[in-house]
Amino acid sequence: MKKRKLRKLSNILLILLINIIFVLIFLTNYENQEFSDITFEQLLFTLVTSEGTSTGVVLDGFIYVALRLFVVNIVIFILYLVYRKVFKDKKTYLRIYFGKKKISFRLFPIHFIIKFILVLIFAIWSINYAYYGFGVDKYLNTKKSNFIRDNYVDARSVSIKAPEHKKNLIYIYVESLETSLFSVRNGGNFDTSVIPNLERLASDNINFSETNTLGGAKMAYGTTWTMGALVGSTSGIPLKFTLSSNHIANDCRGYKDFLPGVYNLGDVLKENGYKNYFMLGSDAAFAGRDVYFSKHGDYEILDYNYAKDNGWIPKNYYTWWGYEDSKLFDFAKNELTNISKTDEPFNFTLLTADTHFTDGYVDKSCDTPYKDHYLNSYHCSDSQLGAFIDWIQKQDFYKDTVVVITGDHLTMQGNIVDMFDYNNENNRYVYNVYLNTDKDKKRTKNREFNSFDFYPTTLSALGFDIKGNRLGLGTNLFSNRETLTEKYGKEQLDEKLQDNSTFYDDILIQDTFKNCK
């Protein structure tokens, strides 16, 4: 009886182990197939700051794994029946011969040995598969470096002079917006532009490009996801999350500060009398966006929860990441109308979400000219943004307002990347355009840059004079100063940014994640 119970228990544990192995394999496959350019550091950061994440993204991953796991367990059950029939009464012995004499030792049943060996081999292989599939090898194989310390410019250590007449700032981050969606004649991948309004805006206004045509920024290490991109473009640094920094915790819903050693765009604007706002249709707590913006510039956070609390949407309303972009732009119009009546200059930052992977969200009011749902989400977003910019330009406050539109990062949706075979990023750039600045287009083309450079460039677009034209790791693109990307090249710069930095951990991050609850 005891042997039978032990046998059942061992079989249950074996099946459980096999399921864990396959979950690891399927998660690795899902990450590689559905997402592009996700680093292990990004994955780790998202896992420990996951409050407010979209249920749709989680559900897609769960369904992907669950369906495959169901098939695996059916196969396991069939194999189990076969093993019981073939090996049920088989036993194995160890025999030792001493001349003509022999000694026999009965070992475990042979089917148990076979299963154990196979599962052990499979477990070792799956761990190795996930180790390289998730990029853990690159994450762990880094050296210490002083690169960030030696190249970082603290905004408090240089002279930053505001113009006599301070212009307002409307900064729009468009989820996963890249220039490969342009028409071929303007450096994109399509005969007819997927985003004609945004392409027109880039053509008619100031667009920084790595080529002679329209273009944009390369993604630097640590800026390849939304929170990293927000930090990169407003603080001029990558968002790094290292196991060795002693700032990691199991759950980061309770941290009270975010990069306390940084002095960024919001801080500079607040110091110069600006009122800062951050509007988004999702939960600002996701990835610590609420803490980051409230601690750096005292932004008023107008997120999904704010919309519910103030009666903009019903309490039980939830679409996509919270509420859709069509509502976001309508709410933004109302807020801009109200705050533009005040005497103080304002910085109104928007973050869209409809073009987020996987597959995006297409508003019912939009046309759907493409077979691919994700491309339709881009086309829809372009239409909404075009109408929103038209509205802004008709308002009285526009004459005193600079509008900046950038993507946060390149799309991570794997099937779109594979569809056009442009994973090498040769023609993939993060979108950017600057509207209504007093600057000229002298040095806007054939520039190599990344989102770090948007920090000082945005201040310069507002008329701020920055001594040395560098802040954080960024360079003012309106100046003649060489960017770090131009100096080192993207590949070498990424390697240097990935290295462990004591300066980054001790001075910039400090205790950001140390006191997580």
C-alpha atoms as one frame of an Amber mdcrd trajectory, in Angstrom:
protein
   0.000   0.000   0.000   2.780   2.434   0.929   4.674   1.597  -2.262   1.564
   2.280  -4.317   1.052   5.661  -2.643   4.699   6.573  -3.157   4.436   5.539
  -6.806   1.369   7.745  -7.301   3.045  10.646  -5.533   6.180  10.289  -7.659
   4.073  10.243 -10.830   2.174  13.366  -9.758   5.426  15.194  -8.981   6.880
  14.066 -12.289   3.876  15.358 -14.220   4.009  18.641 -12.272   7.696  19.036
 -13.127   7.011  18.341 -16.790   4.265  20.986 -16.786   6.606  23.536 -15.205
   9.205  22.766 -17.858   6.694  23.271 -20.663   5.374  26.493 -19.132   8.941
  27.814 -19.214   9.346  26.748 -22.845   6.000  28.176 -23.959   6.607  31.489
 -22.176   9.970  31.762 -23.921   8.347  30.985 -27.274   5.562  33.491 -26.623
   8.036  36.228 -25.767  10.136  35.553 -28.868   7.199  35.183 -31.271   4.922
  37.974 -30.097   7.400  40.610 -28.970  10.464  42.088 -30.579  13.556  43.558
 -28.919  12.489  42.898 -25.320  15.454  42.642 -22.976  15.544  40.593 -19.781
  16.066  43.812 -17.824  12.837  45.185 -19.288  10.993  41.967 -18.505  12.289
  41.951 -14.933  11.295  45.577 -14.368   7.791  44.973 -15.732   7.270  41.900
 -13.556   8.067  43.719 -10.314   6.184  46.909 -11.256   3.152  45.212 -12.791
   0.326  47.042 -11.011  -2.045  48.531 -13.583  -1.000  46.345 -16.508  -3.575
  45.579 -19.193  -5.605  42.444 -18.529  -5.635  41.833 -22.279  -1.868  41.382
 -22.463  -1.916  38.979 -19.515  -4.883  37.068 -20.948  -3.218  36.641 -24.354
  -0.161  35.109 -22.734  -2.257  32.884 -20.488  -4.307  31.535 -23.409  -1.162
  30.919 -25.471   0.408  28.845 -22.690  -2.780  27.134 -21.470  -3.838  25.772
 -24.866  -0.431  24.277 -25.524  -0.204  22.915 -22.011  -3.546  21.182 -22.489
  -2.218  19.387 -25.576   0.972  18.442 -23.721  -0.996  16.839 -20.887  -3.060
  14.790 -23.318   0.170  13.498 -24.845   1.576  12.800 -21.357  -1.532  10.811
 -20.465  -1.262   8.694 -23.623   2.434   8.056 -23.031   1.677   7.150 -19.420
  -0.791   4.485 -20.530   1.748   3.084 -22.997   4.490   2.992 -20.353   2.260
   1.196 -17.879   1.368  -1.437 -20.424   4.903  -2.022 -21.720   6.996  -1.569
 -18.559   4.625  -2.346 -15.698   6.275  -5.649 -14.686   9.779  -4.857 -15.909
  12.531  -4.695 -13.297  16.215  -3.894 -13.557  19.145  -5.413 -11.672  22.778
  -4.549 -11.082  24.909  -7.715 -11.311  28.505  -7.909 -10.102  30.596 -10.935
 -11.102  33.416 -12.425  -8.990  34.813 -15.138 -11.226  31.992 -17.662 -11.497
  30.044 -16.064  -8.657  27.647 -13.167  -9.109  25.784 -10.805  -6.816  22.509
  -9.215  -8.009  20.999  -5.990  -6.654  17.486  -5.041  -7.670  17.268  -1.412
  -8.689  14.232   0.770  -9.319  11.654  -0.294 -11.887  13.062   0.408 -15.323
  10.219   2.687 -16.432  10.946   5.029 -13.508  14.632   5.244 -14.472  13.771
   5.991 -18.086  11.268   8.702 -17.114  13.677  10.272 -14.628  16.538  10.423
 -17.133  14.342  11.854 -19.897  12.797  14.500 -17.645  16.202  15.468 -16.234
  17.652  15.933 -19.719  14.556  17.862 -20.795  14.716  20.102 -17.715  18.361
  20.986 -18.344  17.615  21.742 -21.994  14.566  23.911 -21.173  16.481  25.973
 -18.611  19.224  26.552 -21.157  16.597  27.443 -23.782  14.968  30.025 -21.513
  18.356  31.338 -20.349  19.271  32.396 -23.876  15.709  32.968 -25.112  14.994
  35.597 -22.459  18.455  37.144 -22.836  19.554  36.287 -19.297  23.047  35.590
 -20.627  23.453  39.161 -21.876  21.967  40.552 -18.682  24.399  38.716 -16.399
  27.516  39.012 -18.540  28.152  42.702 -17.938  31.171  44.446 -16.513  31.525
  47.522 -14.328  31.995  50.811 -16.120  32.271  54.539 -15.388  30.795  55.509
 -18.756  27.541  56.954 -17.404  29.364  58.827 -14.636  31.889  60.302 -17.067
  29.287  61.451 -19.617  26.356  62.444 -17.414  25.531  66.154 -17.133  23.408
  67.075 -14.113  20.945  69.827 -15.042  21.584  71.447 -11.659  25.263  71.852
 -12.454  24.894  73.905 -15.652  23.255  77.191 -16.510  19.751  76.799 -17.982
  18.149  80.148 -18.817  14.449  80.400 -19.603  13.296  82.766 -22.352  11.674
  86.054 -21.391   8.404  84.873 -22.905   7.771  81.281 -21.856   5.952  79.084
 -24.340   3.610  76.288 -23.337   4.481  72.689 -24.143   2.170  69.954 -25.389
   4.139  66.705 -25.541   2.378  63.710 -27.108   3.879  60.236 -26.745   2.362
  57.902 -29.325   2.606  54.235 -28.415   5.043  52.266 -30.624   5.129  54.929
 -33.353   7.907  54.362 -35.866   8.788  55.809 -39.254   8.675  52.499 -41.131
   4.929  53.213 -41.387   5.720  56.103 -43.755   5.509  55.857 -47.525   8.573
  54.554 -49.362   9.370  57.994 -50.801   9.821  59.310 -47.266  11.871  56.407
 -45.955   9.082  54.036 -44.922   7.988  50.557 -46.017   4.642  51.267 -47.665
   3.657  52.444 -51.131   0.959  54.516 -49.430   1.583  55.784 -45.914  -0.189
  54.024 -43.047   0.042  57.294 -41.077  -0.410  60.067 -43.692  -1.232  62.845
 -41.215   1.815  62.212 -39.052   3.984  61.879 -42.154   2.699  65.240 -43.402
   3.383  66.881 -40.043   6.943  65.531 -40.040   7.487  66.768 -43.595   6.105
  70.266 -42.969   7.777  70.867 -39.614  11.023  70.016 -37.813  11.796  66.308
 -37.986  15.183  65.019 -36.872  16.372  62.168 -39.047  19.344  59.849 -39.482
  18.926  60.102 -43.268  18.284  62.716 -45.957  14.578  61.884 -45.878  12.171
  61.761 -42.969  13.331  59.630 -40.073  13.768  59.510 -36.354  15.681  58.259
 -33.349  17.374  54.961 -32.681  16.439  53.166 -29.476  19.161  53.201 -26.852
  19.611  50.406 -24.337  17.179  50.879 -21.456  14.632  52.835 -23.516  13.026
  50.039 -25.529   9.751  49.999 -23.583   7.362  52.753 -22.540   8.638  53.513
 -19.035  12.226  53.346 -20.229  11.388  55.675 -23.110   9.628  58.162 -20.818
  12.685  58.232 -18.563  15.056  58.462 -21.519  13.290  61.386 -23.198  12.718
  63.404 -20.010  15.832  62.536 -17.967  18.350  61.695 -20.679  19.317  58.315
 -19.190  18.417  54.640 -19.657  16.163  52.893 -17.172  18.356  50.180 -15.702
  17.218  47.563 -13.216  20.060  45.438 -11.913  20.064  42.488  -9.546  23.394
  43.606  -8.144  22.207  47.052  -7.109  20.272  45.832  -4.029  17.245  47.831
  -5.160  15.182  44.861  -6.282  12.098  43.663  -4.454   9.294  41.208  -5.029
   6.544  43.798  -5.366   7.043  47.470  -6.192   3.542  48.806  -5.632   4.640
  50.680  -2.537   7.753  52.594  -3.534   7.765  56.280  -2.719  10.347  57.727
  -5.083  11.683  57.155  -8.579  15.212  58.107  -9.640  15.617  60.635  -6.805
  19.092  61.589  -7.990  17.774  62.821 -11.334  16.807  66.388 -12.245  14.756
  66.185 -15.410  12.472  68.034 -17.810   9.595  68.283 -15.343  11.919  69.557
 -12.608  13.368  72.266 -14.865   9.941  73.400 -16.046   8.498  73.494 -12.529
  11.479  75.542 -11.319  10.686  78.028 -14.074   7.030  78.459 -13.187   5.382
  75.807 -15.352   2.395  73.750 -14.253   2.876  70.117 -15.347   0.148  67.658
 -16.358   0.313  64.002 -17.394  -2.783  62.519 -19.054  -3.192  58.873 -20.070
  -6.020  56.401 -20.534  -4.464  53.690 -18.385  -3.535  53.284 -14.721  -0.579
  55.579 -14.067   0.619  53.212 -11.332   1.772  50.751 -13.987   5.596  50.734
 -14.084   5.669  53.569 -11.545   4.659  56.316 -13.962   2.622  58.097 -11.285
   5.552  58.219  -8.869   8.061  59.251 -11.536   6.034  62.202 -12.808   4.719
  63.347  -9.441   8.221  63.335  -7.929   9.814  65.119 -10.884   7.901  68.290
 -11.581   4.863  67.684  -9.381   2.747  66.660 -12.371  -0.998  66.496 -11.924
  -1.815  62.904 -12.902  -4.931  62.606 -15.081  -5.147  58.854 -15.633  -7.805
  56.158 -15.929  -8.531  56.260 -12.198  -8.798  60.059 -12.258 -11.324  59.788
 -15.095 -13.474  57.387 -13.049 -13.213  59.444  -9.872 -14.240  62.635 -11.683
 -17.147  61.159 -13.619 -15.550  61.280 -17.055 -16.286  57.581 -17.507 -18.502
  55.120 -15.574 -16.927  53.416 -12.552 -17.048  50.001 -14.238 -15.790  51.200
 -17.632 -12.747  49.350 -18.932 -11.631  49.183 -22.558  -8.191  48.142 -23.804
  -5.788  49.575 -21.170  -8.494  51.608 -19.431 -10.222  53.908 -21.860  -9.526
  54.392 -25.554  -7.622  57.230 -27.251 -10.722  58.820 -28.791 -11.818  59.660
 -25.250  -8.265  60.677 -24.329  -8.216  63.381 -27.011 -11.696  64.623 -26.075
 -10.721  64.865 -22.409  -7.456  66.585 -23.397  -9.375  69.232 -25.348 -11.477
  70.031 -22.293  -8.463  70.220 -19.993  -6.394  72.315 -22.398  -9.285  74.739
 -22.838  -9.443  75.223 -19.074  -5.742  75.395 -18.215  -4.955  77.717 -21.135
  -7.060  80.368 -19.395  -4.581  80.573 -16.502  -1.620  82.951 -16.460   1.080
  80.343 -15.803   2.792  78.443 -18.641   1.924  74.766 -18.821   3.408  71.456
 -19.898   0.631  69.079 -20.939   1.971  65.576 -21.619  -0.194  62.900 -23.249
   0.432  59.169 -23.602  -1.664  57.186 -26.092  -2.245  53.421 -25.967  -4.370
  52.283 -28.934  -1.317  51.131 -30.920   0.045  48.984 -28.107   0.780  45.339
 -28.873  -0.757  42.874 -29.221  -2.772  43.887 -32.318  -3.774  47.323 -31.052
  -7.229  48.814 -30.587  -9.313  50.134 -33.496 -12.000  52.658 -32.633 -15.441
  52.020 -34.131 -15.353  55.431 -35.805 -12.264  54.576 -37.876 -11.834  53.141
 -41.357 -10.130  49.749 -41.642  -8.327  49.679 -45.011  -5.861  46.933 -44.007
  -6.305  43.220 -43.498  -4.005  43.420 -40.494  -5.746  44.655 -37.342  -2.574
  46.200 -35.946  -1.972  48.315 -39.062  -5.577  49.506 -38.824  -4.898  50.632
 -35.257  -2.010  52.791 -36.508  -4.131  54.220 -39.317  -6.910  54.982 -36.837
  -4.530  56.618 -34.369  -3.102  58.757 -37.163  -6.578  59.997 -38.070  -7.372
  60.887 -34.464  -4.021  62.600 -33.928  -4.399  64.573 -37.144  -7.777  65.873
 -35.987  -6.408  66.663 -32.516  -3.479  68.664 -33.910  -5.853  70.535 -36.248
  -7.912  71.462 -33.196  -4.841  72.641 -31.261  -3.680  74.822 -34.143  -7.051
  76.587 -34.227  -6.924  77.529 -30.535  -5.827  80.943 -29.284  -3.162  79.375
 -27.053  -1.378  77.720 -30.001   0.584  80.860 -30.898   2.344  80.517 -27.538
   2.686  76.729 -27.591   5.282  74.251 -28.845   3.902  70.832 -29.763   6.185
  67.791 -29.670   5.078  64.387 -30.952   7.322  61.358 -30.530   6.932  57.629
 -30.447   7.963  56.026 -27.197   9.766  53.084 -28.834   9.627  50.796 -31.869
   6.795  48.303 -32.042   7.362  45.045 -30.182   4.757  43.067 -32.126   6.715
  40.199 -33.629   4.483  39.439 -36.621   4.711  43.034 -37.860   8.480  42.965
 -37.545   8.652  39.652 -39.415   6.123  40.748 -42.039   8.541  43.237 -43.544
  11.764  41.543 -42.524  13.174  44.694 -40.992  14.267  43.409 -37.616  17.768
  44.674 -38.390  16.379  48.176 -37.748  18.024  49.585 -40.872  14.955  51.686
 -41.601  13.241  51.604 -38.223  13.289  54.852 -36.273  11.246  56.316 -33.444
   9.017  59.078 -34.800   9.548  62.717 -33.842   8.274  66.130 -34.899   8.542
  69.609 -33.360   5.790  72.102 -34.202   5.676  75.876 -33.757   9.246  76.381
 -32.556  11.406  79.387 -33.367  14.200  77.074 -34.520  15.351  76.379 -38.067
  16.037  73.103 -39.906  19.791  73.563 -40.371  20.972  70.403 -38.589  17.923
  68.175 -38.645  19.027  65.591 -41.241  21.792  62.972 -41.208  21.893  63.005
 -37.424  22.516  59.941 -35.269  20.629  60.231 -31.992  18.330  58.544 -29.492
  15.615  59.553 -27.030  18.177  60.877 -24.496  18.618  63.819 -26.846  14.929
  64.779 -26.668  15.424  66.086 -23.103  17.676  69.066 -23.915  16.182  69.425
 -27.418  12.668  69.936 -26.038  13.899  72.635 -23.654  15.731  74.285 -26.534
  12.567  74.156 -28.661  10.830  76.114 -25.878  13.538  78.777 -26.072  15.669
  77.712 -23.091  19.392  78.372 -23.388  21.486  75.458 -22.084  25.159  76.064
 -21.430  27.095  73.277 -23.141  23.954  71.978 -24.896  23.996  68.710 -22.963
  21.760  67.329 -20.188  21.830  63.814 -18.778  23.359  61.753 -21.562  21.488
  63.792 -24.156  22.559  66.496 -26.578  20.549  69.450 -27.874  19.927  68.489
 -31.507  19.442  72.136 -32.471  23.103  72.750 -31.568  26.308  71.790 -33.351
  27.272  69.478 -30.489  27.964  65.829 -31.290  25.568  63.291 -29.755  26.861
  60.224 -27.918  25.391  58.067 -30.691  27.394  60.024 -33.258  30.521  59.761
 -31.136  30.395  56.047 -30.304  27.899  54.511 -32.722  24.705  52.783 -31.589
  26.173  49.316 -30.999  29.125  50.477 -28.896  26.960  52.954 -26.980  24.454
  50.228 -26.096  27.263  48.025 -24.805  28.516  50.840 -22.581  25.017  51.596
 -21.286  24.443  47.937 -20.439  27.526  47.788 -18.228  27.013  48.001 -14.468
  27.375  51.535 -13.167  27.967  52.297  -9.490  27.222  55.955 -10.229  23.846
  55.031 -11.709  22.926  52.771  -8.780  24.163  54.984  -5.947  23.521  58.492
  -7.306  20.624  58.268  -9.754  18.494  55.309  -8.628  19.467  55.439  -4.938
  16.597  53.787  -3.021  13.967  53.787  -5.769  13.150  50.103  -5.361  14.707
  49.385  -1.974  11.588  50.071   0.086   9.047  48.337  -2.123   6.194  46.711
  -0.260
